[in-house]
PDB file of C-alpha atoms in Angstrom:
ATOM      1  CA  MET A 151      65.528  76.728 220.870  1.00 67.00           C
ATOM      2  CA  ASP A 152      68.644  78.608 221.985  1.00 75.00           C
ATOM      3  CA  ASP A 153      69.125  80.031 225.475  1.00 78.00           C
ATOM      4  CA  SER A 154      68.444  83.682 224.653  1.00 78.00           C
ATOM      5  CA  THR A 155      65.232  82.885 222.765  1.00 84.00           C
ATOM      6  CA  LYS A 156      64.092  80.689 225.646  1.00 87.00           C
ATOM      7  CA  ALA A 157      64.901  83.453 228.153  1.00 86.00           C
ATOM      8  CA  LYS A 158      62.978  85.998 226.055  1.00 86.00           C
ATOM      9  CA  ALA A 159      59.962  83.699 225.889  1.00 90.00           C
ATOM     10  CA  GLU A 160      60.050  83.080 229.645  1.00 90.00           C
ATOM     11  CA  GLY A 161      60.371  86.817 230.263  1.00 89.00           C
ATOM     12  CA  LEU A 162      57.422  87.544 228.008  1.00 90.00           C
ATOM     13  CA  LEU A 163      55.379  84.891 229.815  1.00 92.00           C
ATOM     14  CA  ASP A 164      56.315  86.311 233.241  1.00 90.00           C
ATOM     15  CA  GLU A 165      55.413  89.808 232.088  1.00 91.00           C
ATOM     16  CA  ALA A 166      52.024  88.633 230.780  1.00 93.00           C
ATOM     17  CA  LYS A 167      51.360  86.682 233.980  1.00 92.00           C
ATOM     18  CA  GLY A 168      52.206  89.806 235.964  1.00 91.00           C
ATOM     19  CA  ARG A 169      49.821  91.930 233.932  1.00 92.00           C
ATOM     20  CA  VAL A 170      47.015  89.456 234.598  1.00 94.00           C
ATOM     21  CA  LYS A 171      47.790  89.353 238.337  1.00 91.00           C
ATOM     22  CA  ASP A 172      47.943  93.148 238.453  1.00 90.00           C
ATOM     23  CA  ALA A 173      44.583  93.467 236.699  1.00 92.00           C
ATOM     24  CA  VAL A 174      42.880  90.819 238.851  1.00 92.00           C
ATOM     25  CA  GLY A 175      44.310  92.362 241.996  1.00 91.00           C
ATOM     26  CA  GLY A 176      43.053  95.775 240.906  1.00 91.00           C
ATOM     27  CA  LEU A 177      39.569  94.447 240.197  1.00 92.00           C
ATOM     28  CA  THR A 178      39.286  92.494 243.443  1.00 92.00           C
ATOM     29  CA  GLY A 179      41.044  95.075 245.617  1.00 90.00           C
ATOM     30  CA  ASP A 180      43.808  92.604 246.541  1.00 90.00           C
ATOM     31  CA  VAL A 181      46.812  94.870 246.969  1.00 91.00           C
ATOM     32  CA  GLY A 182      49.165  91.913 247.584  1.00 91.00           C
ATOM     33  CA  MET A 183      48.230  90.261 244.295  1.00 91.00           C
ATOM     34  CA  GLN A 184      48.559  93.583 242.503  1.00 91.00           C
ATOM     35  CA  ALA A 185      52.051  94.109 243.957  1.00 92.00           C
ATOM     36  CA  SER A 186      53.028  90.555 243.045  1.00 92.00           C
ATOM     37  CA  GLY A 187      51.829  91.208 239.520  1.00 91.00           C
ATOM     38  CA  LYS A 188      53.972  94.322 239.245  1.00 92.00           C
ATOM     39  CA  VAL A 189      57.011  92.375 240.485  1.00 93.00           C
ATOM     40  CA  ASP A 190      56.350  89.659 237.883  1.00 91.00           C
ATOM     41  CA  GLN A 191      56.038  92.315 235.165  1.00 91.00           C
ATOM     42  CA  LEU A 192      59.356  93.916 236.106  1.00 93.00           C
ATOM     43  CA  SER A 193      61.027  90.524 236.376  1.00 92.00           C
ATOM     44  CA  GLY A 194      59.802  89.543 232.923  1.00 90.00           C
ATOM     45  CA  MET A 195      60.931  92.818 231.378  1.00 92.00           C
ATOM     46  CA  ALA A 196      64.369  92.495 233.010  1.00 92.00           C
ATOM     47  CA  GLN A 197      64.705  88.927 231.743  1.00 91.00           C
ATOM     48  CA  GLN A 198      63.908  90.054 228.197  1.00 90.00           C
ATOM     49  CA  GLU A 199      66.433  92.916 228.391  1.00 91.00           C
ATOM     50  CA  PHE A 200      69.122  90.557 229.682  1.00 90.00           C
ATOM     51  CA  ALA A 201      68.438  88.168 226.799  1.00 89.00           C
ATOM     52  CA  ASP A 202      68.816  91.058 224.337  1.00 88.00           C
ATOM     53  CA  LEU A 203      72.129  92.091 225.926  1.00 89.00           C
ATOM     54  CA  TYR A 204      73.329  88.481 225.840  1.00 87.00           C
ATOM     55  CA  GLU A 205      72.476  88.184 222.139  1.00 87.00           C
ATOM     56  CA  ASP A 206      74.287  91.451 221.391  1.00 88.00           C
ATOM     57  CA  ALA A 207      77.414  90.374 223.277  1.00 88.00           C
ATOM     58  CA  GLU A 208      77.330  86.967 221.617  1.00 86.00           C
ATOM     59  CA  SER A 209      77.151  88.507 218.135  1.00 89.00           C
ATOM     60  CA  ARG A 210      80.017  90.911 218.941  1.00 91.00           C
ATOM     61  CA  LEU A 211      82.126  87.990 220.149  1.00 91.00           C
ATOM     62  CA  GLU A 212      81.386  86.099 216.934  1.00 91.00           C
ATOM     63  CA  MET A 213      82.421  89.160 214.894  1.00 93.00           C
ATOM     64  CA  ALA A 214      85.678  89.498 216.858  1.00 92.00           C
ATOM     65  CA  THR A 215      86.426  85.799 216.424  1.00 93.00           C
ATOM     66  CA  ALA A 216      85.808  86.022 212.686  1.00 94.00           C
ATOM     67  CA  PHE A 217      88.102  89.092 212.464  1.00 92.00           C
ATOM     68  CA  VAL A 218      90.929  87.271 214.255  1.00 92.00           C
ATOM     69  CA  GLN A 219      90.484  84.192 212.065  1.00 93.00           C
ATOM     70  CA  ASP A 220      90.414  86.248 208.853  1.00 94.00           C
ATOM     71  CA  ARG A 221      93.282  88.628 209.732  1.00 93.00           C
ATOM     72  CA  PRO A 222      95.489  87.027 212.394  1.00 92.00           C
ATOM     73  CA  LEU A 223      98.554  89.240 211.820  1.00 94.00           C
ATOM     74  CA  LEU A 224      96.547  92.453 211.973  1.00 92.00           C
ATOM     75  CA  ALA A 225      94.847  91.250 215.160  1.00 92.00           C
ATOM     76  CA  LEU A 226      98.242  90.413 216.681  1.00 93.00           C
ATOM     77  CA  GLY A 227      99.529  93.885 215.749  1.00 94.00           C
ATOM     78  CA  ILE A 228      96.522  95.562 217.350  1.00 93.00           C
ATOM     79  CA  VAL A 229      96.985  93.559 220.547  1.00 94.00           C
ATOM     80  CA  ALA A 230     100.704  94.412 220.619  1.00 94.00           C
ATOM     81  CA  VAL A 231     100.032  98.148 220.280  1.00 95.00           C
ATOM     82  CA  ILE A 232      97.336  98.062 222.956  1.00 94.00           C
ATOM     83  CA  GLY A 233      99.616  96.076 225.271  1.00 94.00           C
ATOM     84  CA  THR A 234     102.442  98.563 224.754  1.00 93.00           C
ATOM     85  CA  LEU A 235     100.130 101.504 225.512  1.00 93.00           C
ATOM     86  CA  ILE A 236      98.782  99.876 228.652  1.00 93.00           C
ATOM     87  CA  GLY A 237     102.318  99.054 229.799  1.00 91.00           C
ATOM     88  CA  ALA A 238     103.420 102.637 229.227  1.00 89.00           C
ATOM     89  CA  LEU A 239     100.430 103.996 231.128  1.00 90.00           C
ATOM     90  CA  LEU A 240     100.842 101.620 234.067  1.00 90.00           C
ATOM     91  CA  PHE A 241     104.614 101.645 234.453  1.00 89.00           C
ATOM     92  CA  GLY A 242     105.692 104.841 232.721  1.00 79.00           C
ATOM     93  CA  ARG A 243     109.311 105.384 231.768  1.00 70.00           C
ATOM     94  CA  ARG A 244     111.769 104.037 234.284  1.00 67.00           C
ATOM     95  CA  GLY A 245     114.970 105.011 232.504  1.00 56.00           C
ATOM     96  CA  LYS A 246     115.616 108.140 234.598  1.00 54.00           C
TER      97      LYS A 246
END
């Protein structure tokens, strides 16, 4: 199981555990347990969102790597143009 799938599963488990705590706390009148349940729910949801973002970034990195491997000269040209633009923006023209 890869890291992002494991993180999603743990997040889902934390969210479910939080829902149970929240419900039990609501039924028994235990405000502390209810608050703890809400914290667990939010933590689980955040963990799942982070895993989704990680997967998205990982797939974009794989696409960029494949592009550079397939078209190295084009990638080098793009980097050169971007570097020239950044240099011009940062340092301007100094020939005056």
